[in-house]
C-alpha cells in the first residue's frame, strides 16, 4: 500500500511540474484593466521680498499630474484662473507671462515680510486647489571667506571652499538653504558638498556610497543643533576652469552666494524631494531604498507654495593657474 502511495505522489509531482513548464512555454495574454488615476494640479511657487540686487519677481508655475508610466514630457498649464490674496484680501488675478514662462501680476509687485499669502487656482476638469504661506524674517550673513583653490577632486579638477558665518535667532525654529549661482542667474546653480554634520546628518543628504548620485544644488538644514548661537558653515563647489596649454586654470567668474531663511514647508518639500530622488538611485551595497512621499502644502493638489528671505553676497573669483 505504501508503494502505491509513493507512485501516486510521484505522478502528482510530475503532473504539477509539467503544468508549470507548459504554462511558461505557452503564450498567454492577460488583460488587466488598471483604474485611470485622477489627475490633479501641480503647483510650484517659492516667493520672496524685494531684496536688490538679488531680485526675484513673483512667479507661479502649474502642471497636471501624470501617471508613473507616462513618459511624455509634462507641459505647463497656461490658461488657469489664479487668484492672489494678501492677508485674506484678494489683490488680483495672475496672468501667464511668456517672458518669465510663469504666471505673475501685471503691476510691479513683491510680497513683504509679516504678511500672509494665499493662492487659489481654478481650472476646468480639475478640483480647485489652494495653499498659503509667508516670508520668514531674514538672517544676515555676518562674515564670509572664499578660498579659490581648496584642493583637487577625484577627477583632478580644482574645487573652491566658502565659509559663511551667521547668528541663529533663539527661541524660534529656523530653517535654512545655501545656494551658489552665477551672478544674477539663479537658474545656473553650482553643485555643492560639505562636511558639516548639521547638513550631512540630514536624511536627504546623499550617502557616500551613492556613486551615481549627483551632488545637490542646494544645502538645506535646520537649527536644532545650533539654536541661538553663532554658526560658521564651510562648503565646497567646483568653479569654472579650463586646461590651457596643458595647464589647469581656474577661470575668472562672478558668483552669488545665498543664505536663505525658509519656512518649514519650503524645507520639508525640498528635503523630501531630494531624498526621494536619491532613494531612486540607491547605493552600491543596499540597492534601492524605500519610496518616499514628497511633502506638499497644496490642498487638493501637489507641489509647493512657500516663502523665503534672501541674504546674499557677490564674490569675484580671479584667474588662477593650478598646475
CSV table of N, CA and C in Angstrom, one decimal, residues 93-233:
chain,number,residue,atom,x,y,z
A,93,UNK,N,-5.8,88.9,-10.1
A,93,UNK,CA,-5.6,87.7,-10.8
A,93,UNK,C,-4.3,87.7,-11.5
A,94,UNK,N,-3.6,86.6,-11.5
A,94,UNK,CA,-2.3,86.4,-12.2
A,94,UNK,C,-2.6,86.1,-13.7
A,95,UNK,N,-1.6,86.5,-14.5
A,95,UNK,CA,-1.7,86.2,-15.9
A,95,UNK,C,-0.4,85.5,-16.3
A,96,UNK,N,-0.4,84.7,-17.4
A,96,UNK,CA,0.8,84.0,-17.8
A,96,UNK,C,1.7,84.9,-18.7
A,97,UNK,N,2.9,85.0,-18.2
A,97,UNK,CA,3.9,85.9,-18.9
A,97,UNK,C,4.9,85.0,-19.7
A,98,UNK,N,4.9,85.1,-21.0
A,98,UNK,CA,5.7,84.2,-21.8
A,98,UNK,C,7.2,84.5,-21.6
A,99,UNK,N,7.6,85.7,-21.2
A,99,UNK,CA,9.0,86.0,-20.9
A,99,UNK,C,9.5,85.3,-19.7
A,100,UNK,N,8.7,85.3,-18.7
A,100,UNK,CA,9.0,84.6,-17.4
A,100,UNK,C,8.7,83.1,-17.5
A,101,UNK,N,7.9,82.7,-18.5
A,101,UNK,CA,7.4,81.3,-18.6
A,101,UNK,C,6.7,80.9,-17.3
A,102,UNK,N,5.9,81.9,-16.7
A,102,UNK,CA,5.2,81.6,-15.5
A,102,UNK,C,4.1,82.7,-15.3
A,103,UNK,N,3.2,82.4,-14.4
A,103,UNK,CA,2.2,83.4,-14.0
A,103,UNK,C,2.8,84.4,-13.1
A,104,UNK,N,2.3,85.6,-13.2
A,104,UNK,CA,2.7,86.7,-12.4
A,104,UNK,C,1.7,87.8,-12.3
A,105,UNK,N,1.9,88.9,-11.6
A,105,UNK,CA,1.0,90.0,-11.6
A,105,UNK,C,1.4,91.1,-12.6
A,106,UNK,N,0.5,91.8,-13.1
A,106,UNK,CA,0.8,92.8,-14.1
A,106,UNK,C,1.6,94.0,-13.6
A,107,UNK,N,1.3,94.4,-12.4
A,107,UNK,CA,2.0,95.6,-11.8
A,107,UNK,C,3.3,95.1,-11.1
A,108,UNK,N,4.1,96.1,-10.9
A,108,UNK,CA,5.4,95.9,-10.2
A,108,UNK,C,5.1,95.5,-8.8
A,109,UNK,N,5.2,94.3,-8.4
A,109,UNK,CA,4.7,93.8,-7.1
A,109,UNK,C,5.7,92.8,-6.5
A,110,UNK,N,5.9,92.9,-5.2
A,110,UNK,CA,6.7,91.9,-4.5
A,110,UNK,C,6.0,91.7,-3.1
A,111,UNK,N,6.0,90.4,-2.7
A,111,UNK,CA,5.5,90.1,-1.3
A,111,UNK,C,6.4,90.8,-0.3
A,112,UNK,N,5.8,90.9,0.9
A,112,UNK,CA,6.6,91.6,2.0
A,112,UNK,C,6.6,90.6,3.2
A,113,UNK,N,7.6,90.9,4.1
A,113,UNK,CA,7.6,90.1,5.4
A,113,UNK,C,6.5,90.5,6.3
A,114,UNK,N,6.0,89.6,7.1
A,114,UNK,CA,5.0,89.9,8.0
A,114,UNK,C,3.6,89.8,7.5
A,115,UNK,N,3.4,89.5,6.2
A,115,UNK,CA,2.1,89.3,5.7
A,115,UNK,C,1.9,87.8,5.4
A,116,UNK,N,0.6,87.4,5.4
A,116,UNK,CA,0.3,86.0,5.0
A,116,UNK,C,-0.3,86.0,3.6
A,117,UNK,N,0.2,85.1,2.8
A,117,UNK,CA,-0.2,85.0,1.4
A,117,UNK,C,-0.9,83.7,1.1
A,118,UNK,N,-1.9,83.8,0.2
A,118,UNK,CA,-2.6,82.5,-0.2
A,118,UNK,C,-2.9,82.6,-1.6
A,119,UNK,N,-3.2,81.5,-2.2
A,119,UNK,CA,-3.4,81.4,-3.7
A,119,UNK,C,-4.6,80.4,-3.9
A,120,UNK,N,-5.4,80.7,-4.9
A,120,UNK,CA,-6.5,79.8,-5.2
A,120,UNK,C,-6.4,79.6,-6.8
A,121,UNK,N,-6.5,78.4,-7.2
A,121,UNK,CA,-6.4,78.1,-8.7
A,121,UNK,C,-7.6,77.3,-9.1
A,122,UNK,N,-8.2,77.8,-10.2
A,122,UNK,CA,-9.3,77.2,-10.8
A,122,UNK,C,-9.0,76.8,-12.3
A,123,UNK,N,-9.3,75.6,-12.6
A,123,UNK,CA,-9.0,75.1,-14.0
A,123,UNK,C,-10.1,74.0,-14.3
A,124,UNK,N,-10.7,74.2,-15.5
A,124,UNK,CA,-11.8,73.2,-15.9
A,124,UNK,C,-11.2,71.8,-15.9
A,125,UNK,N,-12.0,70.9,-15.4
A,125,UNK,CA,-11.6,69.5,-15.4
A,125,UNK,C,-10.8,69.0,-14.2
A,126,UNK,N,-10.5,70.0,-13.3
A,126,UNK,CA,-9.7,69.7,-12.1
A,126,UNK,C,-10.4,70.2,-10.8
A,127,UNK,N,-10.1,69.7,-9.7
A,127,UNK,CA,-10.6,70.3,-8.4
A,127,UNK,C,-9.8,71.6,-8.2
A,128,UNK,N,-10.5,72.5,-7.6
A,128,UNK,CA,-9.8,73.8,-7.3
A,128,UNK,C,-8.7,73.5,-6.2
A,129,UNK,N,-7.6,74.1,-6.3
A,129,UNK,CA,-6.5,73.9,-5.4
A,129,UNK,C,-6.2,75.2,-4.7
A,130,UNK,N,-5.6,75.2,-3.5
A,130,UNK,CA,-5.3,76.4,-2.7
A,130,UNK,C,-4.1,76.1,-1.8
A,131,UNK,N,-3.4,77.1,-1.4
A,131,UNK,CA,-2.3,77.0,-0.5
A,131,UNK,C,-2.0,78.3,0.2
A,132,UNK,N,-1.3,78.3,1.3
A,132,UNK,CA,-0.9,79.6,1.9
A,132,UNK,C,0.4,79.5,2.6
A,133,UNK,N,1.1,80.6,2.7
A,133,UNK,CA,2.4,80.6,3.3
A,133,UNK,C,2.8,82.1,3.6
A,134,UNK,N,4.1,82.3,4.0
A,134,UNK,CA,4.6,83.6,4.3
A,134,UNK,C,6.1,83.7,4.1
A,135,UNK,N,6.6,84.9,4.3
A,135,UNK,CA,8.1,85.1,4.2
A,135,UNK,C,8.6,85.2,5.6
A,136,UNK,N,9.6,84.3,6.0
A,136,UNK,CA,10.1,84.4,7.3
A,136,UNK,C,11.1,85.5,7.5
A,137,UNK,N,11.4,85.9,8.7
A,137,UNK,CA,12.4,87.0,8.9
A,137,UNK,C,13.8,86.6,8.4
A,138,UNK,N,14.5,87.5,7.9
A,138,UNK,CA,15.8,87.2,7.3
A,138,UNK,C,16.9,87.0,8.4
A,139,UNK,N,17.9,86.2,8.1
A,139,UNK,CA,19.1,86.1,8.9
A,139,UNK,C,20.3,86.5,8.0
A,140,UNK,N,20.9,87.6,8.4
A,140,UNK,CA,22.0,88.1,7.5
A,140,UNK,C,23.3,87.3,7.6
A,141,UNK,N,24.1,87.3,6.6
A,141,UNK,CA,25.4,86.7,6.6
A,141,UNK,C,26.3,87.7,7.3
A,142,UNK,N,27.0,87.3,8.4
A,142,UNK,CA,27.8,88.2,9.2
A,142,UNK,C,29.2,88.3,8.6
A,143,UNK,N,29.7,87.2,8.1
A,143,UNK,CA,31.1,87.2,7.5
A,143,UNK,C,31.1,86.1,6.5
A,144,UNK,N,32.1,86.2,5.6
A,144,UNK,CA,32.3,85.1,4.6
A,144,UNK,C,33.7,85.1,4.1
A,145,UNK,N,34.1,84.0,3.6
A,145,UNK,CA,35.5,83.9,3.0
A,145,UNK,C,35.5,82.8,1.9
A,146,UNK,N,36.2,83.2,0.8
A,146,UNK,CA,36.3,82.3,-0.3
A,146,UNK,C,37.8,81.9,-0.5
A,147,UNK,N,38.0,80.6,-0.6
A,147,UNK,CA,39.4,80.1,-1.0
A,147,UNK,C,39.2,79.5,-2.4
A,148,UNK,N,39.8,80.2,-3.4
A,148,UNK,CA,39.6,79.8,-4.8
A,148,UNK,C,40.0,78.4,-5.1
A,149,UNK,N,41.2,78.0,-4.6
A,149,UNK,CA,41.7,76.7,-4.8
A,149,UNK,C,41.9,76.0,-3.4
A,150,UNK,N,41.0,75.1,-3.2
A,150,UNK,CA,41.0,74.3,-1.9
A,150,UNK,C,41.5,72.9,-2.0
A,151,UNK,N,41.7,72.4,-3.3
A,151,UNK,CA,42.1,71.1,-3.5
A,151,UNK,C,41.7,70.6,-4.8
A,152,UNK,N,42.1,69.3,-5.1
A,152,UNK,CA,41.7,68.6,-6.3
A,152,UNK,C,40.7,67.5,-6.0
A,153,UNK,N,39.7,67.3,-6.8
A,153,UNK,CA,38.8,66.2,-6.5
A,153,UNK,C,39.2,64.9,-7.2
A,154,UNK,N,38.4,63.9,-7.2
A,154,UNK,CA,38.8,62.6,-7.8
A,154,UNK,C,39.0,62.6,-9.3
A,155,UNK,N,38.4,63.7,-9.9
A,155,UNK,CA,38.6,63.9,-11.4
A,155,UNK,C,39.7,64.8,-11.7
A,156,UNK,N,40.5,65.1,-10.7
A,156,UNK,CA,41.7,66.1,-10.8
A,156,UNK,C,41.2,67.4,-11.3
A,157,UNK,N,40.0,67.8,-10.9
A,157,UNK,CA,39.5,69.2,-11.1
A,157,UNK,C,39.7,70.0,-9.8
A,158,UNK,N,39.9,71.3,-9.9
A,158,UNK,CA,40.1,72.1,-8.7
A,158,UNK,C,38.7,72.4,-8.1
A,159,UNK,N,38.7,72.5,-6.8
A,159,UNK,CA,37.4,72.9,-6.1
A,159,UNK,C,37.7,74.0,-5.2
A,160,UNK,N,36.7,74.8,-4.9
A,160,UNK,CA,36.8,76.0,-4.1
A,160,UNK,C,36.1,75.8,-2.8
A,161,UNK,N,36.4,76.5,-1.7
A,161,UNK,CA,35.7,76.4,-0.5
A,161,UNK,C,35.2,77.8,-0.1
A,162,UNK,N,34.0,77.8,0.6
A,162,UNK,CA,33.4,79.0,1.0
A,162,UNK,C,33.0,78.8,2.5
A,163,UNK,N,33.2,79.8,3.3
A,163,UNK,CA,32.7,79.7,4.7
A,163,UNK,C,31.8,81.0,4.9
A,164,UNK,N,30.7,80.7,5.5
A,164,UNK,CA,29.8,81.9,5.8
A,164,UNK,C,29.4,81.8,7.3
A,165,UNK,N,29.3,82.9,8.0
A,165,UNK,CA,29.0,83.0,9.4
A,165,UNK,C,27.7,83.7,9.6
A,166,UNK,N,26.9,83.2,10.5
A,166,UNK,CA,25.6,83.9,10.8
A,166,UNK,C,25.2,83.6,12.2
A,167,UNK,N,24.3,84.5,12.7
A,167,UNK,CA,23.8,84.3,14.1
A,167,UNK,C,22.4,83.8,14.0
A,168,UNK,N,22.2,82.6,14.5
A,168,UNK,CA,20.8,82.0,14.5
A,168,UNK,C,20.0,82.6,15.6
A,169,UNK,N,18.8,83.1,15.3
A,169,UNK,CA,17.9,83.6,16.3
A,169,UNK,C,17.5,82.5,17.3
A,170,UNK,N,17.4,82.9,18.6
A,170,UNK,CA,17.0,81.9,19.6
A,170,UNK,C,15.4,82.0,19.8
A,171,UNK,N,14.9,81.0,20.5
A,171,UNK,CA,13.5,80.9,20.8
A,171,UNK,C,12.6,80.7,19.6
A,172,UNK,N,13.2,80.4,18.4
A,172,UNK,CA,12.3,80.1,17.3
A,172,UNK,C,12.9,79.0,16.5
A,173,UNK,N,12.1,78.2,15.8
A,173,UNK,CA,12.6,77.2,14.8
A,173,UNK,C,13.0,77.9,13.5
A,174,UNK,N,14.2,77.7,13.1
A,174,UNK,CA,14.6,78.3,11.8
A,174,UNK,C,15.1,77.2,10.9
A,175,UNK,N,14.9,77.5,9.6
A,175,UNK,CA,15.3,76.6,8.5
A,175,UNK,C,16.1,77.4,7.5
A,176,UNK,N,17.1,76.8,6.9
A,176,UNK,CA,18.0,77.5,6.0
A,176,UNK,C,18.3,76.7,4.7
A,177,UNK,N,18.7,77.5,3.7
A,177,UNK,CA,19.1,76.9,2.5
A,177,UNK,C,20.3,77.7,1.9
A,178,UNK,N,21.3,77.0,1.5
A,178,UNK,CA,22.5,77.7,0.9
A,178,UNK,C,22.5,77.3,-0.6
A,179,UNK,N,22.7,78.3,-1.5
A,179,UNK,CA,22.8,78.1,-2.9
A,179,UNK,C,23.9,79.0,-3.4
A,180,UNK,N,24.6,78.5,-4.5
A,180,UNK,CA,25.6,79.3,-5.2
A,180,UNK,C,25.3,79.3,-6.6
A,181,UNK,N,25.2,80.5,-7.2
A,181,UNK,CA,24.8,80.6,-8.6
A,181,UNK,C,25.8,81.6,-9.4
A,182,UNK,N,25.7,81.5,-10.7
A,182,UNK,CA,26.4,82.6,-11.5
A,182,UNK,C,25.7,83.9,-11.1
A,183,UNK,N,26.5,85.0,-11.2
A,183,UNK,CA,25.9,86.3,-10.8
A,183,UNK,C,24.6,86.6,-11.5
A,184,UNK,N,23.6,86.9,-10.7
A,184,UNK,CA,22.3,87.3,-11.2
A,184,UNK,C,21.7,86.3,-12.1
A,185,UNK,N,22.0,85.0,-11.9
A,185,UNK,CA,21.4,83.9,-12.7
A,185,UNK,C,21.1,82.8,-11.9
A,186,UNK,N,19.9,82.8,-11.2
A,186,UNK,CA,19.6,81.8,-10.3
A,186,UNK,C,19.4,80.4,-10.9
A,187,UNK,N,19.1,80.4,-12.2
A,187,UNK,CA,18.9,79.1,-12.9
A,187,UNK,C,20.2,78.3,-13.0
A,188,UNK,N,21.4,79.0,-13.0
A,188,UNK,CA,22.6,78.3,-13.1
A,188,UNK,C,23.3,78.1,-11.7
A,189,UNK,N,22.8,77.0,-11.1
A,189,UNK,CA,23.3,76.7,-9.7
A,189,UNK,C,24.5,75.7,-9.8
A,190,UNK,N,25.4,76.0,-8.9
A,190,UNK,CA,26.6,75.1,-8.7
A,190,UNK,C,26.2,73.9,-7.8
A,191,UNK,N,26.8,72.8,-8.0
A,191,UNK,CA,26.6,71.6,-7.2
A,191,UNK,C,27.5,71.8,-6.0
A,192,UNK,N,27.0,71.4,-4.8
A,192,UNK,CA,27.7,71.7,-3.5
A,192,UNK,C,27.9,70.5,-2.7
A,193,UNK,N,28.9,70.5,-1.8
A,193,UNK,CA,29.1,69.4,-0.8
A,193,UNK,C,29.7,70.0,0.4
A,194,UNK,N,29.6,69.3,1.5
A,194,UNK,CA,30.1,69.8,2.8
A,194,UNK,C,30.5,68.7,3.7
A,195,UNK,N,31.2,69.0,4.8
A,195,UNK,CA,31.5,68.0,5.9
A,195,UNK,C,30.7,68.4,7.2
A,196,UNK,N,29.9,69.5,7.1
A,196,UNK,CA,29.2,69.9,8.3
A,196,UNK,C,28.2,68.9,8.7
A,197,UNK,N,28.2,68.5,10.0
A,197,UNK,CA,27.3,67.4,10.4
A,197,UNK,C,25.9,67.8,10.4
A,198,UNK,N,25.6,69.1,10.7
A,198,UNK,CA,24.2,69.5,10.7
A,198,UNK,C,23.6,69.4,9.3
A,199,UNK,N,24.4,69.3,8.3
A,199,UNK,CA,23.9,69.0,7.0
A,199,UNK,C,24.0,67.6,6.5
A,200,UNK,N,25.2,67.0,6.8
A,200,UNK,CA,25.5,65.6,6.3
A,200,UNK,C,24.6,64.6,7.1
A,201,UNK,N,24.2,64.9,8.3
A,201,UNK,CA,23.3,64.0,9.1
A,201,UNK,C,21.9,64.2,8.7
A,202,UNK,N,21.5,65.1,7.9
A,202,UNK,CA,20.2,65.2,7.4
A,202,UNK,C,19.8,64.0,6.5
A,203,UNK,N,18.6,63.4,6.7
A,203,UNK,CA,18.2,62.2,5.9
A,203,UNK,C,18.3,62.4,4.4
A,204,UNK,N,18.2,63.7,3.9
A,204,UNK,CA,18.2,63.9,2.4
A,204,UNK,C,19.6,63.9,1.9
A,205,UNK,N,20.6,64.1,2.7
A,205,UNK,CA,22.0,64.3,2.2
A,205,UNK,C,22.5,63.0,1.6
A,206,UNK,N,23.0,63.0,0.3
A,206,UNK,CA,23.4,61.8,-0.3
A,206,UNK,C,24.5,61.0,0.4
A,207,UNK,N,24.3,59.7,0.4
A,207,UNK,CA,25.3,58.8,1.0
A,207,UNK,C,26.6,58.8,0.2
A,208,UNK,N,27.7,58.6,0.9
A,208,UNK,CA,29.0,58.4,0.2
A,208,UNK,C,29.0,57.2,-0.7
A,209,UNK,N,28.1,56.3,-0.4
A,209,UNK,CA,28.0,55.0,-1.2
A,209,UNK,C,27.2,55.2,-2.5
A,210,UNK,N,26.5,56.3,-2.6
A,210,UNK,CA,25.7,56.6,-3.8
A,210,UNK,C,26.5,57.2,-4.9
A,211,UNK,N,27.3,56.3,-5.5
A,211,UNK,CA,28.3,56.7,-6.5
A,211,UNK,C,27.7,57.4,-7.7
A,212,UNK,N,26.5,57.0,-8.1
A,212,UNK,CA,25.9,57.6,-9.3
A,212,UNK,C,25.1,58.8,-9.1
A,213,UNK,N,24.9,59.2,-7.8
A,213,UNK,CA,24.1,60.3,-7.5
A,213,UNK,C,24.9,61.6,-7.7
A,214,UNK,N,24.2,62.6,-8.3
A,214,UNK,CA,24.8,63.9,-8.4
A,214,UNK,C,24.8,64.7,-7.1
A,215,UNK,N,25.8,65.5,-6.9
A,215,UNK,CA,25.8,66.4,-5.8
A,215,UNK,C,24.6,67.3,-5.8
A,216,UNK,N,24.1,67.7,-4.6
A,216,UNK,CA,22.9,68.6,-4.6
A,216,UNK,C,23.3,70.1,-5.1
A,217,UNK,N,22.3,70.8,-5.5
A,217,UNK,CA,22.4,72.2,-5.9
A,217,UNK,C,21.9,73.1,-4.8
A,218,UNK,N,21.5,72.5,-3.7
A,218,UNK,CA,21.1,73.3,-2.5
A,218,UNK,C,21.4,72.5,-1.3
A,219,UNK,N,21.8,73.2,-0.2
A,219,UNK,CA,22.1,72.6,1.1
A,219,UNK,C,21.1,73.1,2.1
A,220,UNK,N,20.3,72.2,2.6
A,220,UNK,CA,19.2,72.6,3.5
A,220,UNK,C,19.5,72.0,4.9
A,221,UNK,N,19.1,72.8,5.9
A,221,UNK,CA,19.4,72.4,7.3
A,221,UNK,C,18.5,73.2,8.2
A,222,UNK,N,18.4,72.7,9.4
A,222,UNK,CA,17.6,73.4,10.5
A,222,UNK,C,18.5,73.7,11.6
A,223,UNK,N,17.9,74.4,12.6
A,223,UNK,CA,18.8,75.0,13.7
A,223,UNK,C,18.7,74.2,15.0
A,224,UNK,N,18.2,72.9,15.0
A,224,UNK,CA,18.0,72.2,16.2
A,224,UNK,C,19.3,72.0,17.0
A,225,UNK,N,20.5,72.0,16.3
A,225,UNK,CA,21.8,71.8,17.0
A,225,UNK,C,22.5,73.1,17.2
A,226,UNK,N,22.0,74.2,16.7
A,226,UNK,CA,22.7,75.5,16.8
A,226,UNK,C,21.8,76.6,17.3
A,227,UNK,N,20.6,76.3,17.8
A,227,UNK,CA,19.7,77.3,18.2
A,227,UNK,C,20.2,78.4,19.0
A,228,UNK,N,20.1,79.7,18.6
A,228,UNK,CA,20.6,80.8,19.3
A,228,UNK,C,22.0,81.1,19.4
A,229,UNK,N,22.8,80.4,18.5
A,229,UNK,CA,24.3,80.6,18.6
A,229,UNK,C,24.8,81.1,17.2
A,230,UNK,N,26.1,81.5,17.3
A,230,UNK,CA,26.8,81.9,16.0
A,230,UNK,C,27.3,80.6,15.4
A,231,UNK,N,27.1,80.5,14.1
A,231,UNK,CA,27.5,79.3,13.3
A,231,UNK,C,28.2,79.6,12.1
A,232,UNK,N,29.3,78.9,11.9
A,232,UNK,CA,30.1,79.0,10.6
A,232,UNK,C,29.9,77.7,9.8
A,233,UNK,N,29.5,77.9,8.5
A,233,UNK,CA,29.3,76.7,7.6
A,233,UNK,C,30.3,76.8,6.6
